[in-house]
mmCIF file of C-alpha atoms and ligand atoms in Angstrom:
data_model
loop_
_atom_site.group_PDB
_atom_site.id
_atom_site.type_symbol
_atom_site.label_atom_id
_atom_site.label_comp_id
_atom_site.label_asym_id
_atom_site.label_seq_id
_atom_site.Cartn_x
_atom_site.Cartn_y
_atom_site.Cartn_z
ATOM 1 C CA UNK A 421 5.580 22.125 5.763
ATOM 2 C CA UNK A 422 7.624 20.040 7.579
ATOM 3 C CA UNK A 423 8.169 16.584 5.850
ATOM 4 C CA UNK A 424 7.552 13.441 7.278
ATOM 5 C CA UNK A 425 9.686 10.452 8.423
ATOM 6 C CA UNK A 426 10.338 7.486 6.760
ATOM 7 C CA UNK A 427 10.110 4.106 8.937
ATOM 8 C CA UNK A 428 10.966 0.126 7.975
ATOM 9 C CA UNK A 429 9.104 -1.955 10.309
ATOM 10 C CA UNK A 430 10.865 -5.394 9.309
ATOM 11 C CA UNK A 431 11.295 -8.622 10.666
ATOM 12 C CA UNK A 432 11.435 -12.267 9.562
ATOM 13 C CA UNK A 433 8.231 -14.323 9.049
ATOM 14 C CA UNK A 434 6.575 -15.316 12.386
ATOM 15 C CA UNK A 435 7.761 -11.979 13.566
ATOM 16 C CA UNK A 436 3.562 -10.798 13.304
ATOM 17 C CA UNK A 437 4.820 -7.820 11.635
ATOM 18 C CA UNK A 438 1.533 -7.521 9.186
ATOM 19 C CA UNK A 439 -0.385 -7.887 12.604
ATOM 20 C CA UNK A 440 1.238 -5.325 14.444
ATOM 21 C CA UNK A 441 1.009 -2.966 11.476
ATOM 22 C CA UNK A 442 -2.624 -3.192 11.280
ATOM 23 C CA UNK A 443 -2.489 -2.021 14.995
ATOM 24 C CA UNK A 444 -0.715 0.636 15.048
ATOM 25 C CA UNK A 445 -2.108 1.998 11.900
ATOM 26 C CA UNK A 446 -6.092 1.590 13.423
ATOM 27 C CA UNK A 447 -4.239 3.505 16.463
ATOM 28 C CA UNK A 448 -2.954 5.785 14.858
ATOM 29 C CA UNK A 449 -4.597 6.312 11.287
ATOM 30 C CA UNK A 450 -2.213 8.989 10.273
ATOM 31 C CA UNK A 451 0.391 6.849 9.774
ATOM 32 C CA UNK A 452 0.208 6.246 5.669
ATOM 33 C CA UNK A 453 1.073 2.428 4.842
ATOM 34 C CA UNK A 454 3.356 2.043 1.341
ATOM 35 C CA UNK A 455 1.180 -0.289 -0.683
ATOM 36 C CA UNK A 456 3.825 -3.217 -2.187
ATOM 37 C CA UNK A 457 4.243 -4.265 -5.616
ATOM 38 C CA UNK A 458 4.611 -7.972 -5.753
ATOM 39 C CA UNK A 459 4.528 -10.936 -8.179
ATOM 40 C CA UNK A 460 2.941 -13.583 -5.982
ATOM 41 C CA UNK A 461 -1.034 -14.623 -6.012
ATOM 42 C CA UNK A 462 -3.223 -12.903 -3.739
ATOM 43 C CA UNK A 463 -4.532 -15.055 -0.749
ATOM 44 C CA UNK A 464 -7.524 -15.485 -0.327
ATOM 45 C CA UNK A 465 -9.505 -12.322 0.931
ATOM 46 C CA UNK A 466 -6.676 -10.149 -0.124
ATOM 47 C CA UNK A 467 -7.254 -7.220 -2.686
ATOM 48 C CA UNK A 468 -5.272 -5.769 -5.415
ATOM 49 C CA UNK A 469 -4.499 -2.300 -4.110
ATOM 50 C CA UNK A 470 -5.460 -2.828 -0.689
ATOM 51 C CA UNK A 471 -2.841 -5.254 0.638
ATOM 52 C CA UNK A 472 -0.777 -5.481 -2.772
ATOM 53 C CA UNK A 473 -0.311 -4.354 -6.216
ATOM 54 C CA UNK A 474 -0.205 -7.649 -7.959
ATOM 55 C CA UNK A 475 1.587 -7.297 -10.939
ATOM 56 C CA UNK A 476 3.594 -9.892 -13.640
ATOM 57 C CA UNK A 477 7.342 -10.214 -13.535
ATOM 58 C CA UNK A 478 7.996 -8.810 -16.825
ATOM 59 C CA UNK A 479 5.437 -5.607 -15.357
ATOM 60 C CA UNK A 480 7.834 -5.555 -12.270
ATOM 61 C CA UNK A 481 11.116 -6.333 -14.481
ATOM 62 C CA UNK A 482 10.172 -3.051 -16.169
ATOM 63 C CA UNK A 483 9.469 -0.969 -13.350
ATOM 64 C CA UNK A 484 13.078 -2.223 -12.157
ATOM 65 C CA UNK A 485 14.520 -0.780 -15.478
ATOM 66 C CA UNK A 486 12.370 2.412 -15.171
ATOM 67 C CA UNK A 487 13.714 3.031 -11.825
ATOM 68 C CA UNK A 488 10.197 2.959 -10.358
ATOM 69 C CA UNK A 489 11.127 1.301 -7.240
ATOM 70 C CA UNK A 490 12.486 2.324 -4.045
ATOM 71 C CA UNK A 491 13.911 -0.650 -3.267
ATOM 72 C CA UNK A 492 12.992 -4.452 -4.069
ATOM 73 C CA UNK A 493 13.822 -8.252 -3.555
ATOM 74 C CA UNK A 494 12.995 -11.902 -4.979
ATOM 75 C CA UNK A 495 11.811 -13.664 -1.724
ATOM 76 C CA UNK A 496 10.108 -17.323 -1.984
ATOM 77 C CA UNK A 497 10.469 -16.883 -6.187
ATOM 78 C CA UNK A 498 8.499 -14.172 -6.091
ATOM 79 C CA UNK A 499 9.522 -10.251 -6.599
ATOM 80 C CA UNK A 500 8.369 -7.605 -4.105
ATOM 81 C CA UNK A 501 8.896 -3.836 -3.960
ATOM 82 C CA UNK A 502 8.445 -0.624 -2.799
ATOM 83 C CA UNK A 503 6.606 2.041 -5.507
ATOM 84 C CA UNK A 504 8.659 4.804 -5.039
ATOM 85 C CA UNK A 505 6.485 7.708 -6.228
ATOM 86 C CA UNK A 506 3.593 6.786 -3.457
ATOM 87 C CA UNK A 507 6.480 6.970 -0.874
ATOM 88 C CA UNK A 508 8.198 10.121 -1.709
ATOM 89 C CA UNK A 509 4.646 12.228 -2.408
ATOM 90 C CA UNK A 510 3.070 11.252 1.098
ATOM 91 C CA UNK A 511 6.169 12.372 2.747
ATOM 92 C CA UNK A 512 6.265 15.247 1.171
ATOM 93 C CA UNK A 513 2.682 15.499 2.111
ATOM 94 C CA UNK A 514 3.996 15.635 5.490
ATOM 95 C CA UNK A 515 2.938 11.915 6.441
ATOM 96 C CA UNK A 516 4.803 9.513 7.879
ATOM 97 C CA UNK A 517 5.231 6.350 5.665
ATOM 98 C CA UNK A 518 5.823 2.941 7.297
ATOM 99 C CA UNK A 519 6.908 0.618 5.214
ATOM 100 C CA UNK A 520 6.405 -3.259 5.836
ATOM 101 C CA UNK A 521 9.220 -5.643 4.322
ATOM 102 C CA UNK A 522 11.705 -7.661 4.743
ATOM 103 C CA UNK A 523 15.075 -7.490 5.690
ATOM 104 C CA UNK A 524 16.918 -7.426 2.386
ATOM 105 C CA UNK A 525 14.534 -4.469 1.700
ATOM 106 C CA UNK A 526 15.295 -2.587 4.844
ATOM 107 C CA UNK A 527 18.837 -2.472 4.351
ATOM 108 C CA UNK A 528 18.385 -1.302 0.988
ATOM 109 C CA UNK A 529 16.156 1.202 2.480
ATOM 110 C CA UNK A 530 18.550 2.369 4.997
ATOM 111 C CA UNK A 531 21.484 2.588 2.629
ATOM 112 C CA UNK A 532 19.285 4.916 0.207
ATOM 113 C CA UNK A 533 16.910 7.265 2.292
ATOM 114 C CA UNK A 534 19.365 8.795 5.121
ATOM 115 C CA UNK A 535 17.081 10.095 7.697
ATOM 116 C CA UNK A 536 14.663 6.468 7.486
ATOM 117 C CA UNK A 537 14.459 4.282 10.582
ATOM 118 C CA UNK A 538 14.767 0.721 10.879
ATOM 119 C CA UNK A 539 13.087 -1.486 13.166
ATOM 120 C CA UNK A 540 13.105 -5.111 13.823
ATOM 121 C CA UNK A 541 10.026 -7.180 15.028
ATOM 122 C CA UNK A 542 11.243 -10.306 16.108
ATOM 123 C CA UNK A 543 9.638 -13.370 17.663
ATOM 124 C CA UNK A 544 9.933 -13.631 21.925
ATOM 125 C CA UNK A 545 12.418 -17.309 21.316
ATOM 126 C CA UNK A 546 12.676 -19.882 18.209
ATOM 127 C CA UNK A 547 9.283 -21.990 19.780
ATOM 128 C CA UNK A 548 7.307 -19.294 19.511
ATOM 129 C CA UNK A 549 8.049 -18.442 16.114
ATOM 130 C CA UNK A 550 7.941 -22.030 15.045
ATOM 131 C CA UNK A 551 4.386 -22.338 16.789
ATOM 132 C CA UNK A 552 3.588 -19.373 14.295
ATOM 133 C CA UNK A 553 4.635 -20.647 11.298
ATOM 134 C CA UNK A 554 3.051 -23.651 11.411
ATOM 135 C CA UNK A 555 -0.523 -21.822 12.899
ATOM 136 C CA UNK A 556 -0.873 -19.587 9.745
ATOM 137 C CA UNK A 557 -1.489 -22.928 7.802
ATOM 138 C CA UNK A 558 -1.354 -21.829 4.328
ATOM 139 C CA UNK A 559 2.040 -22.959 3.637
ATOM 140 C CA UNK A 560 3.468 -26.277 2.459
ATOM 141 C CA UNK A 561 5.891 -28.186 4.859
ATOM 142 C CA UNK A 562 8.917 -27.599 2.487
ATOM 143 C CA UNK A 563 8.022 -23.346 2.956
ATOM 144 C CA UNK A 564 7.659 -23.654 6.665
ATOM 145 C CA UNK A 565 11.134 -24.837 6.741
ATOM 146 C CA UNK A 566 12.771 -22.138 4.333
ATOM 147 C CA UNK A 567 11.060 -19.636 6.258
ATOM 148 C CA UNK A 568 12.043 -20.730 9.783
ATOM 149 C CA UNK A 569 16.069 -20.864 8.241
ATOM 150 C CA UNK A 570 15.698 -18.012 6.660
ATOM 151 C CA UNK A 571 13.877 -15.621 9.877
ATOM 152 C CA UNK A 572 16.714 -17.164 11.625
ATOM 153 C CA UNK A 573 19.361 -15.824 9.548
ATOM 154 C CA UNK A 574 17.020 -12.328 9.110
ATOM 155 C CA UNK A 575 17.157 -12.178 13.116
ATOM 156 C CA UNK A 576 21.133 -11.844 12.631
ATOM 157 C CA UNK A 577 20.937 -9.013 11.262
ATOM 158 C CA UNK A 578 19.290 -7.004 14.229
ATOM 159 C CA UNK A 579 22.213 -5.234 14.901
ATOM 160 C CA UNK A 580 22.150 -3.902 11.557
ATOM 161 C CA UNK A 581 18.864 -1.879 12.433
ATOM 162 C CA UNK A 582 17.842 1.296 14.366
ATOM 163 C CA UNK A 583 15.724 -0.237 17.145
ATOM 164 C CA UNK A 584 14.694 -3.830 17.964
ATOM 165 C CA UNK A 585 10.927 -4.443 19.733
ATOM 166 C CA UNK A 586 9.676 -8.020 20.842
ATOM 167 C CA UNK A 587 6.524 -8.785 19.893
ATOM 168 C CA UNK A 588 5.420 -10.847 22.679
ATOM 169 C CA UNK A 589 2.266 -13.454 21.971
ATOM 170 C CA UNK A 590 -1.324 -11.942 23.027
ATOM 171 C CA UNK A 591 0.036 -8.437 23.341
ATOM 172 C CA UNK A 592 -0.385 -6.629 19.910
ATOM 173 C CA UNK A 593 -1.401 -3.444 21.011
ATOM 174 C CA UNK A 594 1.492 -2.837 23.533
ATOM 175 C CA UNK A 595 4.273 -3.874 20.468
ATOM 176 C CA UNK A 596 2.528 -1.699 18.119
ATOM 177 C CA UNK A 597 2.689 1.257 21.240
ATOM 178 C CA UNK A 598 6.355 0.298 21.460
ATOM 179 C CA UNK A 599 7.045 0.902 17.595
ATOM 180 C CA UNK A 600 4.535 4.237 17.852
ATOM 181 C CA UNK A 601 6.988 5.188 21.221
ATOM 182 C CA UNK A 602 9.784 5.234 18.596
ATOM 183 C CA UNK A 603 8.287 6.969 15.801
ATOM 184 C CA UNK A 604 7.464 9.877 18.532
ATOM 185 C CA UNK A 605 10.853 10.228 19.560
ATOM 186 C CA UNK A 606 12.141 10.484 16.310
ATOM 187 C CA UNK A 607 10.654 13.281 15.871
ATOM 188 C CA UNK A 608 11.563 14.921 18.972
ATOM 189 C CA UNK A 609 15.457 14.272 17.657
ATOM 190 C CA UNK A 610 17.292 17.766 17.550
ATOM 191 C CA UNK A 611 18.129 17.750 13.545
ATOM 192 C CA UNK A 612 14.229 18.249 13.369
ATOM 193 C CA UNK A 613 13.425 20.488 16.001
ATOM 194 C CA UNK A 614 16.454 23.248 15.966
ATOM 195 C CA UNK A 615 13.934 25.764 14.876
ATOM 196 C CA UNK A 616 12.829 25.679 18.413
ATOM 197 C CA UNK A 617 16.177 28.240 18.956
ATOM 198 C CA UNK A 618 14.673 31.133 16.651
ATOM 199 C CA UNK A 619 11.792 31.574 19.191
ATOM 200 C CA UNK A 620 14.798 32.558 22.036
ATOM 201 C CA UNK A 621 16.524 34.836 20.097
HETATM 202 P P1 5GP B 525 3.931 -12.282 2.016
HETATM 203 O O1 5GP B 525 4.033 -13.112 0.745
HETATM 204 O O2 5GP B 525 3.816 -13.163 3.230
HETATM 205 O O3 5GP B 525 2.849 -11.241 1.922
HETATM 206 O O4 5GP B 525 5.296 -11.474 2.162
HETATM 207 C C1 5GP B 525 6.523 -12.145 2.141
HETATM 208 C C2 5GP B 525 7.599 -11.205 2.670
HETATM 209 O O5 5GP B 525 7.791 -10.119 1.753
HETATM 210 C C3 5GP B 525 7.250 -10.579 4.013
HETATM 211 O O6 5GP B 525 8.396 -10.655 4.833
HETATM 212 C C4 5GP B 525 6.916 -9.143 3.649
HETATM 213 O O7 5GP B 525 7.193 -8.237 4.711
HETATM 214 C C5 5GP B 525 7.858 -8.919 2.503
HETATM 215 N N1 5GP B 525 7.489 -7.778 1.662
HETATM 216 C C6 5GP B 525 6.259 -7.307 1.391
HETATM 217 N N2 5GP B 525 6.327 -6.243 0.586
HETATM 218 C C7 5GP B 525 7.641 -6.013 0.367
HETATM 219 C C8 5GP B 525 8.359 -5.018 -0.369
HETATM 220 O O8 5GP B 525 7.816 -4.108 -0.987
HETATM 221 N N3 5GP B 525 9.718 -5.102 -0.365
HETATM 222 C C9 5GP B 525 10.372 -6.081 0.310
HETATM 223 N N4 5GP B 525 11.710 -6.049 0.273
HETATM 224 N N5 5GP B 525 9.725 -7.021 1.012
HETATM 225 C C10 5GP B 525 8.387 -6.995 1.039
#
């Protein structure tokens, strides 16, 4: 069986990355999302399993050591990972596995798994993402301002990734078609498909 692809969908906050996400995963319910390990509070409404693994530092400090995770960062004081085993068994299920982090992450990501694509969700201009960092509302004034700093100095690193897609206000489902346009093509690359020649000769 052939195995499936590995893909970062990244961005800095304001970017609507978990929104887009949710799109193209109702779209297209074969995707398989990674499930995070992370050492902040669930929000409310969120579920342990669902949207996170919530776990203590010294559980995640010992996954670190047990080299359970793919890759992993401290953003906003708080730890957040990748489980590795969950990745690696639904890709060698066949799935493809989108994983939804940040940029530290990604890189790591890249660096690791050769063969995983990168893309950047970022923002249509600074206004808009400043309008959507203050909407959310569940964040103090001082966090509004690290985050808008720090998605600034995330969006630098665009050049750094495999493909770049704006995600324009109002218009979910066509950025989460633009991200599904470039898992398709991925696919379609010749390093995968060179089997294709056996049928000709
Ligand atoms: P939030 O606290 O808003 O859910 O997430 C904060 C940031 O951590 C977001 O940018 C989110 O994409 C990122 N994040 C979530 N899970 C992971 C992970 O497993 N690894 C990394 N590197 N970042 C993550």
């Amino acid at each position: 069986m052939r195995k499936g692809l590995l893909f970062i969908i990244s961005g800095p906050a304001g970017s609507g990355k978990g929104t887009v996400v949710n799109a193209l995963l109702k779209a297209h319910p074969e995707l398989k999302l990674s499930i995070s390990a992370t050492t902040r509070s669930p929000r409310p409404g969120e579920i342990n399993g669902v949207h996170y693994y919530y776990i203590s530092k010294d559980e995640f400090k010992s996954r670190i050591e047990n080299g359970k995770m793919l890759e992993y960062t401290v953003y906003s004081d708080n730890y957040y990972g990748t489980p590795e085993k969950e990745v690696v068994e639904a890709m060698e299920n066949g799935n493809d596995v989108i994983l939804e982090i940040e940029v530290d992450g990604a890189m790591q990501i890249k660096e690791k798994i050769s063969g995983s694509v990168a893309i950047m969700l970022t923002p249509p201009d600074k206004d808009v993402l400043e309008a959507r960092l203050r909407g959310r509302g569940t964040e103090t004034e001082d966090v509004i301002k690290w985050r808008l700093e720090r998605a600034k100095e995330e969006i630098q690193l665009l050049p750094k990734y495999d493909y770049s897609v704006v995600n324009e206000d109002g218009k979910i489902e066509e950025c989460a078609e633009a991200v599904y346009s470039i898992i398709k093509a991925e696919h379609q690359k010749t390093i995968y498909t060179r089997s294709i020649i056996e049928k000709f000769i």
